[in-house]
Amino acid sequence: GQQLNQSPQSMFIQEGEDVSMNCTSSSIFNTWLWYKQDPGEGPVLLIALYKAGELTSNGRLTAQFGITRKDSFLNISASIPSDVGIYFCAGRNYGGSQGNLIFGKGTKLSVKP
Amino acid sequence: NAGVTQTPKFQVLKTGQSMTLQCAQDMNHNSMYWYRQDPGMGLRLIYYSASEGTTDKGEVPNGYNVSRLNKREFSLRLESAAPSQTSVYFCASSESVGYTFGSGTRLTVV
């Protein structure tokens, strides 16, 4: 089945740093989504992208829908402690067998000790 | 503003016991989903229901059954729990693009 490769798997942040993560796929997606999961909670939608090349911001978060439609990027500027958690990318292809979201395995953000 | 409600939040089962995880949404969404989350594995789809009266297998359906009781409720049943089913289970619902997730059920099978 379709798979998303999300990287990095984990990273440590220091307050004030910018953070970047990305997702790639061997398949084309019509929609890319980014979710954040806080400890003990379910994932919450951060940003949705609908067109190739689209760049969308939500506060300090900026995400882009890759031109090839096979990748997406999420950037967090000037990170703060509450940014820690797991970030998931998800892609959707309405022409796929299920039309459901396909999730990456997540990028875990932690605070540098 | 409840969104998606899952019960229970925590559960410990002995191997071979059965149980049903409950999920209800109040957003009038057509589609509902059950995922399991394991360390390093991300979210894996167990079963989904595109609309009331229909259910389909996802990526990891073995050992599970589901019931779409009505538009609001979608339950997940473990008939004979195994230690490999120790996981965090998430229910989600959607109407269009994004999914709304519940806060999860942490299940331990000993």
XYZ file of N, CA and C in Angstrom:
669
model
N 0.815 -1.203 0.000
C 0.000 0.000 0.000
C 0.848 1.251 0.000
N 0.187 2.380 -0.064
C 0.907 3.647 -0.072
C 1.582 3.862 1.274
N 2.771 4.474 1.218
C 3.493 4.774 2.436
C 4.049 6.179 2.370
N 4.120 6.799 3.535
C 4.752 8.102 3.634
C 6.026 7.956 4.451
N 7.096 8.565 3.956
C 8.354 8.587 4.684
C 8.498 9.950 5.342
N 8.471 9.963 6.640
C 8.535 11.218 7.375
C 9.882 11.310 8.065
N 10.514 12.468 7.962
C 11.816 12.649 8.609
C 11.959 14.077 9.135
N 12.764 14.234 10.195
C 13.438 13.157 10.910
C 12.456 12.400 11.807
N 12.880 11.267 12.338
C 12.024 10.524 13.268
C 11.888 11.263 14.579
N 12.980 11.892 15.004
C 12.948 12.644 16.256
C 13.963 13.768 16.180
N 13.744 14.775 16.970
C 14.688 15.879 17.041
C 14.533 16.611 18.359
N 15.636 17.207 18.760
C 15.629 17.992 19.988
C 15.669 19.464 19.628
N 14.887 20.239 20.324
C 14.852 21.657 20.026
C 15.260 22.451 21.250
N 15.832 23.602 20.955
C 16.108 24.562 22.005
C 15.192 25.748 21.742
N 14.677 26.309 22.779
C 13.742 27.408 22.619
C 14.333 28.486 21.716
N 13.544 28.921 20.762
C 13.988 29.959 19.846
C 14.491 29.433 18.508
N 14.783 28.131 18.453
C 15.280 27.556 17.197
C 14.154 27.376 16.194
N 14.508 27.366 14.909
C 13.565 27.011 13.854
C 13.652 25.499 13.624
N 12.533 24.902 13.287
C 12.442 23.452 13.111
C 11.880 23.146 11.730
N 12.434 22.128 11.087
C 11.912 21.701 9.787
C 11.735 20.199 9.757
N 10.680 19.754 9.140
C 10.441 18.327 8.948
C 9.753 18.138 7.609
N 9.833 16.918 7.079
C 9.211 16.722 5.772
C 8.667 15.321 5.604
N 7.852 15.178 4.600
C 7.252 13.895 4.253
C 7.380 13.687 2.756
N 7.720 12.464 2.373
C 7.783 12.139 0.957
C 7.016 10.864 0.691
N 6.549 10.753 -0.539
C 5.768 9.589 -0.923
C 6.144 9.167 -2.334
N 5.965 7.912 -2.630
C 6.171 7.441 -4.002
C 4.918 7.682 -4.836
N 3.829 8.045 -4.165
C 2.562 8.285 -4.857
C 2.189 9.756 -4.796
N 1.342 10.144 -5.712
C 0.833 11.508 -5.742
C -0.351 11.635 -4.787
N -0.384 12.736 -4.063
C -1.516 13.010 -3.206
C -2.229 14.287 -3.651
N -3.526 14.319 -3.420
C -4.319 15.509 -3.742
C -4.400 16.475 -2.581
N -4.154 15.959 -1.377
C -4.255 16.766 -0.172
C -3.152 16.339 0.780
N -2.535 17.318 1.423
C -1.561 17.039 2.481
C -2.050 17.721 3.750
N -1.874 17.012 4.858
C -2.288 17.544 6.149
C -1.157 17.366 7.149
N -1.101 18.265 8.106
C -0.147 18.135 9.212
C -0.918 18.168 10.522
N -0.604 17.190 11.378
C -1.228 17.064 12.688
C -0.161 17.150 13.774
N -0.605 17.573 14.964
C 0.256 17.532 16.145
C -0.444 16.732 17.237
N 0.335 15.883 17.905
C -0.192 15.100 19.010
C 0.551 15.463 20.291
N -0.199 15.971 21.264
C 0.367 16.217 22.584
C 0.316 14.924 23.395
N 1.182 14.776 24.383
C 1.192 13.552 25.194
C -0.177 13.256 25.804
N -0.636 12.032 25.627
C -1.896 11.625 26.219
C -3.130 12.096 25.474
N -2.940 12.683 24.311
C -4.075 13.203 23.552
C -4.078 12.629 22.133
N -5.171 12.857 21.427
C -5.228 12.472 20.030
C -4.631 13.560 19.147
N -4.262 13.216 17.907
C -3.716 14.221 16.982
C -4.741 15.320 16.683
N -4.220 16.519 16.503
C -5.058 17.677 16.194
C -4.564 18.285 14.894
N -5.471 18.622 14.009
C -5.105 19.176 12.709
C -4.495 20.561 12.862
N -3.328 20.756 12.231
C -2.647 22.051 12.248
C -2.885 22.819 10.947
N -2.571 22.160 9.840
C -2.613 22.812 8.526
C -3.080 21.808 7.492
N -3.897 22.280 6.549
C -4.327 21.467 5.412
C -3.902 22.165 4.122
N -3.402 21.398 3.169
C -2.909 21.914 1.888
C -3.636 21.198 0.763
N -4.091 21.972 -0.238
C -4.967 21.399 -1.249
C -4.426 21.475 -2.676
N -3.383 22.314 -2.885
C -2.889 22.476 -4.255
C -1.374 22.388 -4.289
N -0.857 21.801 -5.365
C 0.583 21.725 -5.549
C 1.178 23.129 -5.514
N 2.264 23.283 -4.750
C 2.921 24.574 -4.637
C 2.352 25.466 -3.540
N 1.231 25.076 -2.971
C 0.587 25.907 -1.947
C 1.460 26.050 -0.719
N 1.516 27.270 -0.214
C 2.250 27.582 1.016
C 1.249 28.189 1.982
N 1.094 27.570 3.143
C 0.088 28.025 4.104
C 0.702 28.180 5.481
N 0.310 29.253 6.181
C 0.827 29.500 7.522
C -0.290 29.452 8.549
N 0.102 29.055 9.759
C -0.793 29.064 10.910
C 0.058 29.513 12.096
N 0.081 30.821 12.328
C 0.956 31.358 13.366
C 2.415 31.150 13.004
N 3.138 30.477 13.877
C 4.573 30.231 13.627
C 4.811 29.016 12.743
N 3.763 28.357 12.335
C 3.873 27.166 11.489
C 3.647 27.536 10.028
N 4.487 26.976 9.170
C 4.330 27.147 7.735
C 4.489 25.798 7.072
N 3.567 25.453 6.199
C 3.643 24.173 5.503
C 3.524 24.398 4.007
N 4.152 23.538 3.239
C 4.103 23.640 1.783
C 3.733 22.305 1.153
N 2.944 22.388 0.126
C 2.544 21.246 -0.705
C 3.531 21.216 -1.861
N 4.335 20.164 -1.937
C 5.373 20.106 -2.954
C 4.845 20.145 -4.379
N 5.620 20.720 -5.267
C 5.235 20.866 -6.680
C 4.972 19.516 -7.341
N 5.734 18.511 -6.953
C 5.553 17.192 -7.558
C 4.329 16.476 -7.002
N 3.725 17.019 -5.952
C 2.595 16.434 -5.218
C 2.986 15.171 -4.467
N 4.293 14.918 -4.368
C 4.758 13.738 -3.653
C 5.447 14.085 -2.338
N 5.429 15.353 -1.963
C 6.083 15.713 -0.713
C 5.456 16.952 -0.092
N 5.756 17.119 1.197
C 5.275 18.279 1.931
C 6.265 18.592 3.036
N 6.312 19.875 3.426
C 7.253 20.328 4.436
C 6.503 21.107 5.504
N 6.987 20.996 6.729
C 6.448 21.795 7.827
C 7.605 22.482 8.516
N 7.486 23.784 8.672
C 8.490 24.555 9.401
C 7.842 25.209 10.612
N 8.573 25.203 11.720
C 8.147 25.898 12.924
C 9.204 26.947 13.226
N 8.805 28.184 13.304
C 9.778 29.243 13.570
C 9.779 29.586 15.052
N 10.966 29.948 15.546
C 11.130 30.421 16.927
C 10.410 29.507 17.912
N 10.858 28.246 17.980
C 10.148 27.234 18.770
C 10.056 27.625 20.251
N 8.980 27.169 20.863
C 8.741 27.392 22.284
C 8.499 26.027 22.934
N 8.607 25.924 24.254
C 8.488 24.612 24.910
C 7.206 23.865 24.581
N 6.106 24.555 24.389
C 4.836 23.870 24.106
C 4.780 23.290 22.695
N 5.807 23.494 21.904
C 5.857 22.869 20.575
C 6.212 21.392 20.664
N 6.677 20.918 21.822
C 7.047 19.507 21.922
C 5.818 18.641 21.711
N 6.055 17.481 21.106
C 4.970 16.557 20.801
C 5.365 15.752 19.582
N 4.412 15.062 19.018
C 4.653 14.282 17.804
C 3.887 14.937 16.659
N 4.578 15.179 15.563
C 3.972 15.781 14.388
C 3.809 14.708 13.312
N 2.602 14.604 12.786
C 2.318 13.633 11.739
C 1.962 14.349 10.448
N 2.516 13.864 9.354
C 2.004 14.281 8.060
C 0.966 13.243 7.623
N 0.088 13.650 6.760
C -0.919 12.731 6.225
C -1.260 13.172 4.812
N -1.419 12.199 3.937
C -1.771 12.485 2.566
C -3.053 11.783 2.186
N -3.746 12.371 1.244
C -5.005 11.778 0.794
C -5.070 11.827 -0.717
N -5.448 10.679 -1.281
C -5.608 10.602 -2.725
C -6.994 10.077 -2.986
N -7.847 10.912 -3.511
C -9.228 10.508 -3.708
C -9.367 9.404 -4.741
N -8.306 9.165 -5.495
C -8.368 8.079 -6.466
C -7.874 6.765 -5.907
N -7.413 6.767 -4.665
C -6.868 5.564 -4.047
C -7.955 4.556 -3.728
N -7.516 3.368 -3.314
C -8.464 2.291 -3.064
C -9.406 2.613 -1.916
N -8.940 3.427 -0.967
C -9.793 3.698 0.181
C -10.206 5.162 0.232
N -9.418 6.046 -0.338
C -9.722 7.465 -0.224
C -9.502 7.975 1.172
N -8.839 7.156 2.022
C -8.602 7.576 3.385
C -7.241 8.248 3.514
N -7.025 8.859 4.664
C -5.735 9.470 4.930
C -4.674 8.395 5.147
N -3.487 8.636 4.616
C -2.316 7.809 4.877
C -1.408 8.640 5.774
N -0.993 8.084 6.914
C -0.199 8.836 7.878
C 1.265 8.445 7.822
N 2.141 9.449 8.011
C 3.543 9.168 8.259
C 3.704 8.631 9.661
N 4.934 8.191 9.996
C 5.164 7.595 11.304
C 5.450 8.623 12.388
N 5.543 9.875 11.998
C 5.667 10.923 12.999
C 7.077 11.421 13.218
N 7.175 12.681 13.612
C 8.427 13.301 14.043
C 8.225 13.738 15.477
N 9.037 13.204 16.369
C 8.899 13.522 17.783
C 9.826 14.669 18.146
N 9.235 15.765 18.612
C 10.008 16.930 19.045
C 10.152 16.909 20.559
N 11.392 17.005 21.013
C 11.657 17.051 22.450
C 12.535 18.253 22.742
N 12.572 18.635 24.001
C 13.398 19.770 24.414
C 14.796 19.284 24.730
N 15.780 20.023 24.265
C 17.181 19.676 24.542
C 17.436 19.733 26.037
N 18.105 18.684 26.555
C 18.380 18.673 27.995
C 19.439 19.712 28.361
N -19.387 20.928 22.668
C -18.122 20.855 21.928
C -17.374 19.583 22.226
N -18.073 18.446 22.379
C -17.386 17.217 22.773
C -16.533 16.673 21.628
N -16.997 16.734 20.368
C -16.214 16.191 19.261
C -16.316 14.684 19.215
N -15.193 14.004 19.445
C -15.139 12.541 19.441
C -14.821 12.079 20.863
N -15.697 11.248 21.397
C -15.545 10.769 22.774
C -15.253 9.279 22.780
N -14.185 8.903 23.438
C -13.813 7.489 23.539
C -13.881 7.039 25.000
N -14.391 5.839 25.183
C -14.376 5.222 26.515
C -14.008 3.758 26.398
N -13.291 3.180 27.376
C -12.682 3.889 28.510
C -11.385 4.572 28.081
N -10.761 5.317 28.976
C -9.461 5.947 28.697
C -8.319 4.963 28.935
N -8.494 4.100 29.903
C -7.473 3.101 30.227
C -8.154 1.756 30.472
N -7.462 0.670 30.111
C -8.006 -0.651 30.354
C -6.867 -1.659 30.411
N -6.946 -2.551 31.389
C -6.013 -3.670 31.463
C -6.820 -4.949 31.300
N -6.419 -5.798 30.379
C -7.095 -7.067 30.129
C -6.128 -8.217 30.318
N -6.689 -9.355 30.667
C -5.886 -10.580 30.663
C -6.003 -11.222 29.292
N -4.968 -11.920 28.893
C -4.988 -12.624 27.612
C -6.229 -13.513 27.521
N -6.934 -13.382 26.387
C -8.125 -14.182 26.176
C -9.423 -13.484 26.545
N -9.347 -12.421 27.318
C -10.558 -11.678 27.661
C -11.041 -10.890 26.455
N -12.319 -10.519 26.512
C -12.881 -9.713 25.427
C -13.294 -8.355 25.985
N -13.357 -7.390 25.094
C -13.864 -6.083 25.491
C -14.237 -5.272 24.253
N -15.037 -4.246 24.480
C -15.459 -3.347 23.408
C -15.040 -1.935 23.751
N -14.358 -1.302 22.805
C -14.003 0.104 22.935
C -15.104 0.924 22.262
N -15.565 1.938 22.984
C -16.680 2.734 22.495
C -16.187 4.054 21.914
N -16.890 4.509 20.889
C -16.568 5.793 20.272
C -17.859 6.449 19.822
N -18.006 7.731 20.123
C -19.174 8.478 19.679
C -18.747 9.864 19.235
N -19.367 10.354 18.156
C -19.079 11.705 17.673
C -20.384 12.479 17.556
N -20.291 13.778 17.832
C -21.490 14.615 17.817
C -21.427 15.661 16.715
N -20.658 15.397 15.673
C -20.473 16.375 14.587
C -21.246 15.999 13.327
N -22.043 14.947 13.421
C -22.845 14.487 12.286
C -21.972 14.061 11.094
N -20.774 13.553 11.399
C -19.885 13.091 10.335
C -20.334 11.741 9.800
N -20.099 11.550 8.502
C -20.455 10.263 7.904
C -19.417 9.178 8.169
N -18.142 9.549 8.093
C -17.081 8.548 8.165
C -16.468 8.471 9.561
N -16.162 7.242 9.958
C -15.507 7.024 11.256
C -14.423 5.966 11.102
N -13.433 6.040 11.984
C -12.217 5.222 11.829
C -11.717 4.733 13.186
N -11.045 3.600 13.165
C -10.306 3.127 14.325
C -8.847 2.925 13.924
N -7.954 3.532 14.723
C -6.517 3.401 14.526
C -5.884 2.831 15.796
N -4.741 2.208 15.611
C -3.902 1.894 16.751
C -2.553 2.588 16.573
N -1.987 3.006 17.695
C -0.698 3.707 17.660
C 0.298 2.965 18.528
N 1.367 2.551 17.914
C 2.451 1.861 18.613
C 3.746 2.632 18.396
N 4.654 2.594 19.361
C 5.910 3.350 19.233
C 6.634 3.035 17.927
N 6.999 4.088 17.202
C 7.747 3.925 15.961
C 6.934 3.453 14.775
N 5.643 3.182 14.995
C 4.810 2.646 13.903
C 3.796 3.664 13.402
N 3.687 4.788 14.067
C 2.704 5.772 13.639
C 1.291 5.299 13.895
N 0.383 5.773 13.070
C -1.033 5.426 13.189
C -1.382 4.410 12.109
N -1.904 3.293 12.523
C -2.278 2.260 11.569
C -3.786 2.029 11.618
N -4.399 2.018 10.452
C -5.848 1.904 10.347
C -6.290 0.465 10.579
N -7.227 0.284 11.505
C -7.742 -1.051 11.812
C -8.993 -1.328 10.965
N -10.001 -0.503 11.140
C -11.247 -0.579 10.396
C -11.761 0.836 10.175
N -12.601 0.972 9.178
C -13.268 2.241 8.988
C -14.698 2.014 8.502
N -15.475 3.084 8.628
C -16.862 3.047 8.193
C -17.119 4.317 7.405
N -17.286 4.170 6.107
C -17.467 5.346 5.251
C -18.824 6.004 5.485
N -19.795 5.216 5.905
C -21.115 5.765 6.195
C -21.856 4.765 7.074
N -22.949 5.229 7.632
C -23.750 4.358 8.491
C -24.148 3.107 7.712
N -23.929 1.943 8.331
C -24.310 0.693 7.694
C -23.206 0.016 6.921
N -22.042 0.669 6.791
C -20.926 0.050 6.062
C -19.680 0.048 6.935
N -18.906 -1.036 6.826
C -17.609 -1.104 7.479
C -16.630 -1.810 6.543
N -15.361 -1.437 6.636
C -14.333 -2.046 5.794
C -13.047 -2.217 6.571
N -12.271 -3.199 6.179
C -10.990 -3.461 6.823
C -9.967 -2.425 6.412
N -9.095 -2.125 7.375
C -7.966 -1.258 7.099
C -6.695 -2.067 6.956
N -5.605 -1.501 7.436
C -4.288 -2.122 7.281
C -4.074 -3.299 8.226
N -4.619 -3.216 9.466
C -4.343 -4.236 10.484
C -5.629 -4.716 11.154
N -6.545 -5.385 10.438
C -7.842 -5.741 11.007
C -7.870 -7.033 11.833
N -6.838 -7.862 11.706
C -6.899 -9.178 12.350
C -7.001 -9.071 13.869
N -7.961 -9.825 14.436
C -8.164 -9.833 15.877
C -9.179 -8.812 16.356
N -9.769 -8.077 15.404
C -10.723 -7.027 15.757
C -12.017 -7.185 14.959
N -13.099 -6.686 15.544
C -14.356 -6.519 14.829
C -14.915 -5.151 15.155
N -15.749 -4.648 14.274
C -16.342 -3.336 14.514
C -17.836 -3.387 14.264
N -18.513 -2.391 14.849
C -19.944 -2.202 14.613
C -20.222 -0.718 14.475
N -20.869 -0.359 13.361
C -21.340 1.029 13.226
C -22.794 0.996 13.673
N -22.989 1.315 14.935
C -24.296 1.147 15.563
C -25.318 2.120 15.001
N -24.889 3.324 14.706
C -25.716 4.369 14.112
C -24.755 5.416 13.585
N -25.228 6.550 13.178
C -24.316 7.535 12.601
C -23.316 8.044 13.625
N -23.707 8.103 14.878
C -22.870 8.662 15.929
C -21.819 7.696 16.450
N -22.129 6.401 16.497
C -21.320 5.473 17.275
C -20.642 4.401 16.428
N -19.379 4.147 16.772
C -18.583 3.160 16.039
C -17.730 2.444 17.084
N -18.020 1.167 17.322
C -17.331 0.450 18.393
C -16.326 -0.546 17.829
N -15.312 -0.817 18.619
C -14.247 -1.757 18.248
C -14.214 -2.868 19.286
N -14.283 -4.104 18.829
C -14.332 -5.223 19.754
C -13.114 -6.129 19.587
N -12.557 -6.506 20.729
C -11.512 -7.516 20.777
C -12.143 -8.766 21.372
N -12.271 -9.806 20.595
C -12.952 -11.007 21.062
C -12.091 -11.821 22.020
N -10.817 -11.900 21.742
C -9.895 -12.674 22.577
C -8.563 -11.929 22.593
N -8.398 -11.075 23.585
C -7.254 -10.157 23.591
C -5.926 -10.915 23.671
N -4.939 -10.363 22.964
C -3.580 -10.909 22.969
C -2.601 -9.807 23.352
N -1.453 -10.166 23.928
C -0.473 -9.142 24.298
C -0.074 -8.241 23.122
N -0.116 -8.772 21.893
C 0.240 -7.964 20.715
C -0.762 -6.841 20.469
N -1.902 -6.899 21.147
C -2.906 -5.844 20.996
C -2.757 -4.745 22.042
N -1.728 -4.834 22.851
C -1.381 -3.736 23.743
C -1.007 -2.533 22.889
N -1.721 -1.432 23.070
C -1.536 -0.290 22.186
C -2.395 0.869 22.693
N -2.267 1.991 22.010
C -3.196 3.097 22.224
C -4.120 3.144 21.019
N -5.413 3.153 21.283
C -6.403 3.096 20.210
C -7.084 4.456 20.072
N -7.148 4.904 18.829
C -7.795 6.183 18.544
C -8.954 5.974 17.591
N -10.038 6.641 17.935
C -11.187 6.732 17.049
C -11.153 8.114 16.393
N -11.609 8.200 15.159
C -11.655 9.483 14.456
C -12.903 9.538 13.604
N -13.323 10.744 13.285
C -14.443 10.911 12.361
C -14.094 12.007 11.371
N -14.763 11.981 10.230
C -14.520 13.022 9.230
C -15.743 13.197 8.344
N -15.842 14.390 7.784
C -16.885 14.668 6.812
C -16.267 14.988 5.456
N -15.148 15.690 5.471
C -14.508 16.034 4.201
C -13.024 15.692 4.243
N -12.197 16.659 4.568
C -10.765 16.451 4.419
C -10.102 15.916 5.683
N -10.145 16.702 6.737
C -9.405 16.339 7.941
C -10.194 15.430 8.855
N -9.464 14.694 9.676
C -10.068 13.842 10.669
C -10.053 14.555 12.015
N -11.078 14.295 12.830
C -11.100 14.720 14.221
C -10.918 13.477 15.074
N -9.913 13.501 15.929
C -9.577 12.339 16.747
C -10.114 12.477 18.166
N -10.415 11.320 18.761
C -10.672 11.268 20.187
C -9.356 11.293 20.937
N -9.434 11.247 22.256
C -8.226 11.348 23.070
C -7.594 9.992 23.358
N -8.179 8.915 22.860
C -7.522 7.617 22.908
C -7.909 6.736 24.072
N -7.716 5.429 23.862
C -7.853 4.415 24.908
C -6.529 3.678 24.994
N -5.939 3.709 26.178
C -4.668 3.002 26.372
C -4.986 1.608 26.906
N -4.713 0.594 26.081
C -5.050 -0.785 26.421
C -3.781 -1.588 26.663
N -3.771 -2.287 27.791
C -2.673 -3.194 28.105
C -3.230 -4.600 28.261
N -2.633 -5.544 27.543
C -3.051 -6.945 27.639
C -1.911 -7.721 28.291
N -2.224 -8.335 29.425
C -1.167 -9.033 30.174
C -1.363 -10.546 30.102
